[in-house]
Short mmCIF file of C-alpha atoms and ligand atoms in Angstrom, two decimals:
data_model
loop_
_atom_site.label_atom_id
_atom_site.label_comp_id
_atom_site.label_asym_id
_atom_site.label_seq_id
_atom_site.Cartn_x
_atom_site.Cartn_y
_atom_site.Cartn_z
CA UNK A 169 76.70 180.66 49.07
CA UNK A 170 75.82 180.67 45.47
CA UNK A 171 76.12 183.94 43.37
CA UNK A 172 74.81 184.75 39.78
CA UNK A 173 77.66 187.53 39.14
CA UNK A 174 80.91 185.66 40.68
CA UNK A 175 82.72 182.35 41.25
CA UNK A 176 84.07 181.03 44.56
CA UNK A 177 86.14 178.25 44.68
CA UNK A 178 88.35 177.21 47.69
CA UNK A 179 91.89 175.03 48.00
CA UNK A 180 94.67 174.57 50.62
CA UNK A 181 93.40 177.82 52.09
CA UNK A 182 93.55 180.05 49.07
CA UNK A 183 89.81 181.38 47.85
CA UNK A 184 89.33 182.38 44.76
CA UNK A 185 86.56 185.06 43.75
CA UNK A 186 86.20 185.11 39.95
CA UNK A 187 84.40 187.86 38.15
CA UNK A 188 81.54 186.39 35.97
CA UNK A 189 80.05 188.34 33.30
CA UNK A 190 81.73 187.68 30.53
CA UNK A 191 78.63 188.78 28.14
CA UNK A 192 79.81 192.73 29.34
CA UNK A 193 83.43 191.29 30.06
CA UNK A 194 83.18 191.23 34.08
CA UNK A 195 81.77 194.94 34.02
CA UNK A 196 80.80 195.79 37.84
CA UNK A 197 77.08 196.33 38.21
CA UNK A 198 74.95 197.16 41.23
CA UNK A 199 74.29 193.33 41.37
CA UNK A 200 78.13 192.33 40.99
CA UNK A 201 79.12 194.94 43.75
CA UNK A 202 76.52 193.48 45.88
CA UNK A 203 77.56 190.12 45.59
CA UNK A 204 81.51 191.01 45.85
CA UNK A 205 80.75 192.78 49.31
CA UNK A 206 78.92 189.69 50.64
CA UNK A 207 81.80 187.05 49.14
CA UNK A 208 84.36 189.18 51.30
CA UNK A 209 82.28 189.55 54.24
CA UNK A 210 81.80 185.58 53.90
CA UNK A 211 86.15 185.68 53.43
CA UNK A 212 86.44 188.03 56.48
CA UNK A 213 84.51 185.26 58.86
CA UNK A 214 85.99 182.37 57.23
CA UNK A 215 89.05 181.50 59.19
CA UNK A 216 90.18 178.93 57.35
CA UNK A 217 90.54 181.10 54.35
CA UNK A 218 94.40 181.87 54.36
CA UNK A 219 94.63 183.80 51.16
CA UNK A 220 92.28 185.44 48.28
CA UNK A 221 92.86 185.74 44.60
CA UNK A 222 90.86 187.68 42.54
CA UNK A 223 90.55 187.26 38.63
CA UNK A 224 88.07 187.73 35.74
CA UNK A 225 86.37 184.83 33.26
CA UNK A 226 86.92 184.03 30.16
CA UNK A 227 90.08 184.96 28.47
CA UNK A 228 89.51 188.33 27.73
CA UNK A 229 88.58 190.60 30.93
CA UNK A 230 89.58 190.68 34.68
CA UNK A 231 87.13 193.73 34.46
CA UNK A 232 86.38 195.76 31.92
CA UNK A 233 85.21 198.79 34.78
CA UNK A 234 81.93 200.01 36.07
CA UNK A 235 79.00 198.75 34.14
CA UNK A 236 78.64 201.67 31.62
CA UNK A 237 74.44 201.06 31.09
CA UNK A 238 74.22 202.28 34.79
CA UNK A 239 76.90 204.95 34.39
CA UNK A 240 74.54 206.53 31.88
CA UNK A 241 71.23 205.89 33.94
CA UNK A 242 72.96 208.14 37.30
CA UNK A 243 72.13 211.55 38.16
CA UNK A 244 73.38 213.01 41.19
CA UNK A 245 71.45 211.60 43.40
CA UNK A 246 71.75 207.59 42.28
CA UNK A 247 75.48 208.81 41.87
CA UNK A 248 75.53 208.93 45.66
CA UNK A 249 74.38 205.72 46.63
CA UNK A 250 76.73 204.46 43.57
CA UNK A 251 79.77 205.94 44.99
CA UNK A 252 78.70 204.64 48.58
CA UNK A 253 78.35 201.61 47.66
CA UNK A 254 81.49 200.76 45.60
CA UNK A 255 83.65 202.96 47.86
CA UNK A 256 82.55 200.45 50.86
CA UNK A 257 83.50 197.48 48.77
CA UNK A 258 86.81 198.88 47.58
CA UNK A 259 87.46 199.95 50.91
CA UNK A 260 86.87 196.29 52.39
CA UNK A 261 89.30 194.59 49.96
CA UNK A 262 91.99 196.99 50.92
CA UNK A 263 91.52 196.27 54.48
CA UNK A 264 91.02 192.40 54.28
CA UNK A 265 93.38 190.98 57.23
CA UNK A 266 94.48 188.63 54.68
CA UNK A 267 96.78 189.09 51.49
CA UNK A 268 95.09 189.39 47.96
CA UNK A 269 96.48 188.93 44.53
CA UNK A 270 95.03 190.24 41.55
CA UNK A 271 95.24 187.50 38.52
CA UNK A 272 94.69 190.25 35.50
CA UNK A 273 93.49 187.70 32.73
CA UNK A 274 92.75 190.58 30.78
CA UNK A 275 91.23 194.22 30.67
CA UNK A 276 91.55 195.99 33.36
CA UNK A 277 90.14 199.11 33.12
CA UNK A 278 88.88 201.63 35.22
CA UNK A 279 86.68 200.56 38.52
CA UNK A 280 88.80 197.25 37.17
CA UNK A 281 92.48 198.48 37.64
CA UNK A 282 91.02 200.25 40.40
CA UNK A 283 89.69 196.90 42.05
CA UNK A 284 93.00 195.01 41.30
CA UNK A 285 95.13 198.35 42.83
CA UNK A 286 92.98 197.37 46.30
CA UNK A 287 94.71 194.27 45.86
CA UNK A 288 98.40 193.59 47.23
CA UNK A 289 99.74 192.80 44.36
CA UNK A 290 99.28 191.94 40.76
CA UNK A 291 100.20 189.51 38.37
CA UNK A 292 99.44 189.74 34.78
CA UNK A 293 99.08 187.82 31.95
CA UNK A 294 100.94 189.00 28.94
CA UNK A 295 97.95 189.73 26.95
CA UNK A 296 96.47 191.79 30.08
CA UNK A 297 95.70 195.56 29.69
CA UNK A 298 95.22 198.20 31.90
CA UNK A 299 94.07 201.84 31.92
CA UNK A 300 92.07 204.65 33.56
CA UNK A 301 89.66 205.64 30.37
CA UNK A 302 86.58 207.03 32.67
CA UNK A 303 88.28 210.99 31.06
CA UNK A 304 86.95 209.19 27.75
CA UNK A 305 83.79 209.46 29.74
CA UNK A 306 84.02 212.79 30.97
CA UNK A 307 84.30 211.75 34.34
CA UNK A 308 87.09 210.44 36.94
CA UNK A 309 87.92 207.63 38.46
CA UNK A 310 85.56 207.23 41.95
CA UNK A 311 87.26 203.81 43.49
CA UNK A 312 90.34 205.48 44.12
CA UNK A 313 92.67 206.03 40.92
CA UNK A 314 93.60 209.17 41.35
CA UNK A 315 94.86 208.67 44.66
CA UNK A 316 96.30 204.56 44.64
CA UNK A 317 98.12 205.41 40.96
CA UNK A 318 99.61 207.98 41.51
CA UNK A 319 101.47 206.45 45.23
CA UNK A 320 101.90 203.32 43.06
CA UNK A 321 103.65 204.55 40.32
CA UNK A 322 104.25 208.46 41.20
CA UNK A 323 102.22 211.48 39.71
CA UNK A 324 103.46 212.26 36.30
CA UNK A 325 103.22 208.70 35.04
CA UNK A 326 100.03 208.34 36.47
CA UNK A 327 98.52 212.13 35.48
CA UNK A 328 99.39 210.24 32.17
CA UNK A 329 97.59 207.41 32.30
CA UNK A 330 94.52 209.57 33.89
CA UNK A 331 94.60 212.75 31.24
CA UNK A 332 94.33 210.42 28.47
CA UNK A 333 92.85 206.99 29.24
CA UNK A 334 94.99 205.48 27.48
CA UNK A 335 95.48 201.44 27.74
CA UNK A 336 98.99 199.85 28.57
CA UNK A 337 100.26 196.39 28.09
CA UNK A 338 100.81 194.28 31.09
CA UNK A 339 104.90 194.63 30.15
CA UNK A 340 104.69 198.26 30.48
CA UNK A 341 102.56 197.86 33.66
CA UNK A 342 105.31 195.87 35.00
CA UNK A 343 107.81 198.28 34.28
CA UNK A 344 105.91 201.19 35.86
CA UNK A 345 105.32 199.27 39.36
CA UNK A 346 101.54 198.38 38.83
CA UNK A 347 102.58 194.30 38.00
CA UNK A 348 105.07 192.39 39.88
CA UNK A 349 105.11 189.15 37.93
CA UNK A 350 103.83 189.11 33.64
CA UNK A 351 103.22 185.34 32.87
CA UNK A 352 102.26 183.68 29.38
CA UNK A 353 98.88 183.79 29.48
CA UNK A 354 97.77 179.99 29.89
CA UNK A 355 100.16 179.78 33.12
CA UNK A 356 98.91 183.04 35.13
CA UNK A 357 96.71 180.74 37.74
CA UNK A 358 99.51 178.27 37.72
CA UNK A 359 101.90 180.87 38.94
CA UNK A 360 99.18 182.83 41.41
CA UNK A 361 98.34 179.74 42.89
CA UNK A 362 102.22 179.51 43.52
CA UNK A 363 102.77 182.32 44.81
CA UNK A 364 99.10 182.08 46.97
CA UNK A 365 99.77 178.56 48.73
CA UNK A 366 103.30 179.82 49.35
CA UNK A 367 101.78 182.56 51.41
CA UNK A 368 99.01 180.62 52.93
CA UNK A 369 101.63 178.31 54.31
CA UNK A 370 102.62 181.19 56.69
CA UNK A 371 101.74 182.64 60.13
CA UNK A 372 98.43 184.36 59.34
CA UNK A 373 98.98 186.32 62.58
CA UNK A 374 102.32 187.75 60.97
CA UNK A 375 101.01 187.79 57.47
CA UNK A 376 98.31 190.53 59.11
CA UNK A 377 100.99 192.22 61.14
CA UNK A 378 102.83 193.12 57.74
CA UNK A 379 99.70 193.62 55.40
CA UNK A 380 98.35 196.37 58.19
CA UNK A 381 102.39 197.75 59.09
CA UNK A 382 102.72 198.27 55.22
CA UNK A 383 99.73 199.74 54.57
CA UNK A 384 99.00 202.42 57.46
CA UNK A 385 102.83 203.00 57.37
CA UNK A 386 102.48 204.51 54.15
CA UNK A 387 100.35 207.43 55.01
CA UNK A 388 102.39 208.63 58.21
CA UNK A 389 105.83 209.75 58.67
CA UNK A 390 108.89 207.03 59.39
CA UNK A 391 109.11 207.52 62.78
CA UNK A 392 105.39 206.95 63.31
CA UNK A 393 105.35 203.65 60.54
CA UNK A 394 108.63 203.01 62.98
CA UNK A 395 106.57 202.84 65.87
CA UNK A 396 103.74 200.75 64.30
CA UNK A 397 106.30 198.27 63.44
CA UNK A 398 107.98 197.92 66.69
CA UNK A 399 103.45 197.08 68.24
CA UNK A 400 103.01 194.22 65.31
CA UNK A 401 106.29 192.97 65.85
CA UNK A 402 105.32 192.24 69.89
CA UNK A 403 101.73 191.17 68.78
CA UNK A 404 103.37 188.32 67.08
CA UNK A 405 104.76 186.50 70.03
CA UNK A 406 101.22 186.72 71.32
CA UNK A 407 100.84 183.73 68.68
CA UNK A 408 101.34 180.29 68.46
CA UNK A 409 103.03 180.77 65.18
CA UNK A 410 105.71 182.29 66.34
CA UNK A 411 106.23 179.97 69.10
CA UNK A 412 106.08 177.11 66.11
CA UNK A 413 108.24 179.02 63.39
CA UNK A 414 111.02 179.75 65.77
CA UNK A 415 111.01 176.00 67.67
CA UNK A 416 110.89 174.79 63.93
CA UNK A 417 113.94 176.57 63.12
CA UNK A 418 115.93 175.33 66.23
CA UNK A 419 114.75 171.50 66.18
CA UNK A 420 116.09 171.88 62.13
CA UNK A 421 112.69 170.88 61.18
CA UNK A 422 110.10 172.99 58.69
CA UNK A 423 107.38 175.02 60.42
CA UNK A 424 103.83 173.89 60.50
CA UNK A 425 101.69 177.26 61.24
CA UNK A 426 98.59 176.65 62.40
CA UNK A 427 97.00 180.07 61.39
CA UNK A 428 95.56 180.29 64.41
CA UNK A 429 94.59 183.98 65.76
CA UNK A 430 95.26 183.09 69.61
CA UNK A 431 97.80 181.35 71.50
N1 DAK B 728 80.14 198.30 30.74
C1 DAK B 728 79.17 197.63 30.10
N2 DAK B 728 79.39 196.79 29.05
C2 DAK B 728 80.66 196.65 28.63
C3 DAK B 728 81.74 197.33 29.27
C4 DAK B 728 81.44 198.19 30.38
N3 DAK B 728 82.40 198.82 31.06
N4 DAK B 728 82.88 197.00 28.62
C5 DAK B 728 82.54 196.13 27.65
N5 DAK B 728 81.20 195.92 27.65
C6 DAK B 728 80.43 195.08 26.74
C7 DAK B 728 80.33 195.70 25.37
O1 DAK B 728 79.27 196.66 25.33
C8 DAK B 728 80.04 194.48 24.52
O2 DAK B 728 78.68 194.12 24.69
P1 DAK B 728 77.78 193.68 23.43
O3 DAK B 728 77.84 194.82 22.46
O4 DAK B 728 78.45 192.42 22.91
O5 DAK B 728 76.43 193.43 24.01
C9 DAK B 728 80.87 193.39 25.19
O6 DAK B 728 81.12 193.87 26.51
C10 DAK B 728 82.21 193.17 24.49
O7 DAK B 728 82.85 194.42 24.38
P2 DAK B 728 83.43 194.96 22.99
O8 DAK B 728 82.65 194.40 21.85
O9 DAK B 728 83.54 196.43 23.13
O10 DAK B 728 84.88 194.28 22.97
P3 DAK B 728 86.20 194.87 22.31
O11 DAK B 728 87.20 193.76 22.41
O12 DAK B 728 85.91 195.45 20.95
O13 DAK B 728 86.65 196.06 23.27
C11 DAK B 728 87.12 197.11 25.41
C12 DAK B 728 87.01 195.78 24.59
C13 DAK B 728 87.34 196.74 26.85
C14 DAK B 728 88.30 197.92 24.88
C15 DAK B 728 85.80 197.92 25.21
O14 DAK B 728 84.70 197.03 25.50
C16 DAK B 728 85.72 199.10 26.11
O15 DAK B 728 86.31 200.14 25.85
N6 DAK B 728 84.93 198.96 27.19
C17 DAK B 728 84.65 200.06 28.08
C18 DAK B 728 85.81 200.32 28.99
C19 DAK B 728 85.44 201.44 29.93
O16 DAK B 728 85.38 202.60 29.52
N7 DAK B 728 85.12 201.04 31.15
C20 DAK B 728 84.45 201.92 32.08
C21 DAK B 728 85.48 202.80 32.73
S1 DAK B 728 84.68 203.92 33.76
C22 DAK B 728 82.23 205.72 40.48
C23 DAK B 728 83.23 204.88 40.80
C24 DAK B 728 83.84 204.19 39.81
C25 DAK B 728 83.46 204.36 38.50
C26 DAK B 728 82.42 205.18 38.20
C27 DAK B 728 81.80 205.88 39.19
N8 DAK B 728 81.59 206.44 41.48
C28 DAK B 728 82.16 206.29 42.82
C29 DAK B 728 80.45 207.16 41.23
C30 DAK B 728 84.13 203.62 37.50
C31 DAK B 728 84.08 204.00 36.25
C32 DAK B 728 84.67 203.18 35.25
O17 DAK B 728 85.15 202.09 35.44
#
């Protein structure tokens, strides 16, 4: 399907959505949220889609946050349907059944960092920013910064970021937990891809097992994420992956998953 707000390219299994409106730097309108939620629906029924990247175009943005000419046309009302409407999105990238990597080419501000948190990881380019600056707005974050920050990168570094709205560098992102991997800036996709084929070369019935462990395990107690671990780790020998990763390793050979969601 063709979009007017986003790219979609596919390769060896890895999609990759890019961002496109570089005129207001990748800034999410109503018709950019509209068109993300359909791209992921399309990822969600697309079985042959094995992993998802995410990134911005141009040089300069991954997104620069919510599109600030609709900001100032809300009242409470519109706000509602607003905050339905990118909560639903957000809430479907976090719960894709596949893993996602934010490429942050750029800004990331706001409903942007907020976007790229959804993700699994991040990786940055070096000239990459990132920041919370809706208090420079008088409002909050509404995609979920005040809650994903602060479990990323614990309260009083993130009560920081939120208070003032201040911008970081993708270095100092690293070093507070929000990037895993700062590249030079012309070999970001390079090193996604990388890391993206690597993971699409796996069992995509384990590679959901751990996305869903990790991420409900995180809101209950040990013994409970315990639990959840010992269920996905049965559900995996429901699949012919396993069968294939563990004959692979025996007959000294490497493992040729499938991706397959039944036996
Ligand atoms: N919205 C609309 N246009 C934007 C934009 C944005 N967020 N950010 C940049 N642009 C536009 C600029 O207006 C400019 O357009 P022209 O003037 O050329 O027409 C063009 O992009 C280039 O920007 P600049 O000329 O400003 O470029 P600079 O390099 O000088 O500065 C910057 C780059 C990123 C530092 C600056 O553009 C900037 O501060 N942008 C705004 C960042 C920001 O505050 N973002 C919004 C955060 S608030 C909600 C849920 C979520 C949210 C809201 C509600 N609910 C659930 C209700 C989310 C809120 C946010 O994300």
């Amino acid at each position: 399907m063709a979009y007017n707000t986003l790219v979609v390219t596919t390769a060896q299994g890895v999609q990759t959505i890019t961002f496109n409106r570089p005129k207001a730097l990748n800034a999410l309108n109503s018709e950019l949220l509209n068109e993300f939620s359909q791209a992921l629906e399309e990822v969600v029924s697309n079985e042959a889609v094995r992993v998802l990247v995410l990134t911005g175009t141009g040089g300069k943005a991954f997104v620069a946050g919510a599109d600030i000419n609709e900001l100032a046309r809300l009242d409470t009302l519109k706000a509602k349907v607003f905050i339905h409407r990118g909560l639903s999105v957000i809430n479907k990238l976090a719960e894709l059944p596949i893993p996602v990597i934010a490429a942050v080419n750029g800004f990331a501000l706001g409903g942007g960092l907020e976007i790229a948190m959804a993700c699994d990881f991040i990786y940055a380019a070096e000239n990459a920013s990132f920041g919370q600056p809706e208090i420079k707005l008088g409002i909050i974050p509404g995609y979920g910064g005040t809650q994903r920050l602060p479990r990323m990168i614990g309260p009083g570094a993130a009560k920081e970021l939120l208070y003032t709205g201040k911008m970081i560098s993708a270095e100092e992102a690293r070093r507070l937990g929000i990037v895993n991997t700062v590249t030079a800036a012309g070999t970001l996709m390079d090193e996604v891809m990388a890391c993206a084929r690597e993971m699409a070369s796996k069992g995509r019935v384990a590679l959901r097992a751990i996305k869903q462990t990790v991420n409900q395990g995180l809101s209950v107690d040990l013994a409970s994420g315990l639990r959840m671990e010992t269920d996905a780790f049965a559900l995996c020998f429901a699949s012919a992956d396993a069968k294939e990763g563990t004959a692979a390793f025996l007959e000294k050979r490497k493992a040729d998953f499938k991706g397959g969601l039944t036996d």
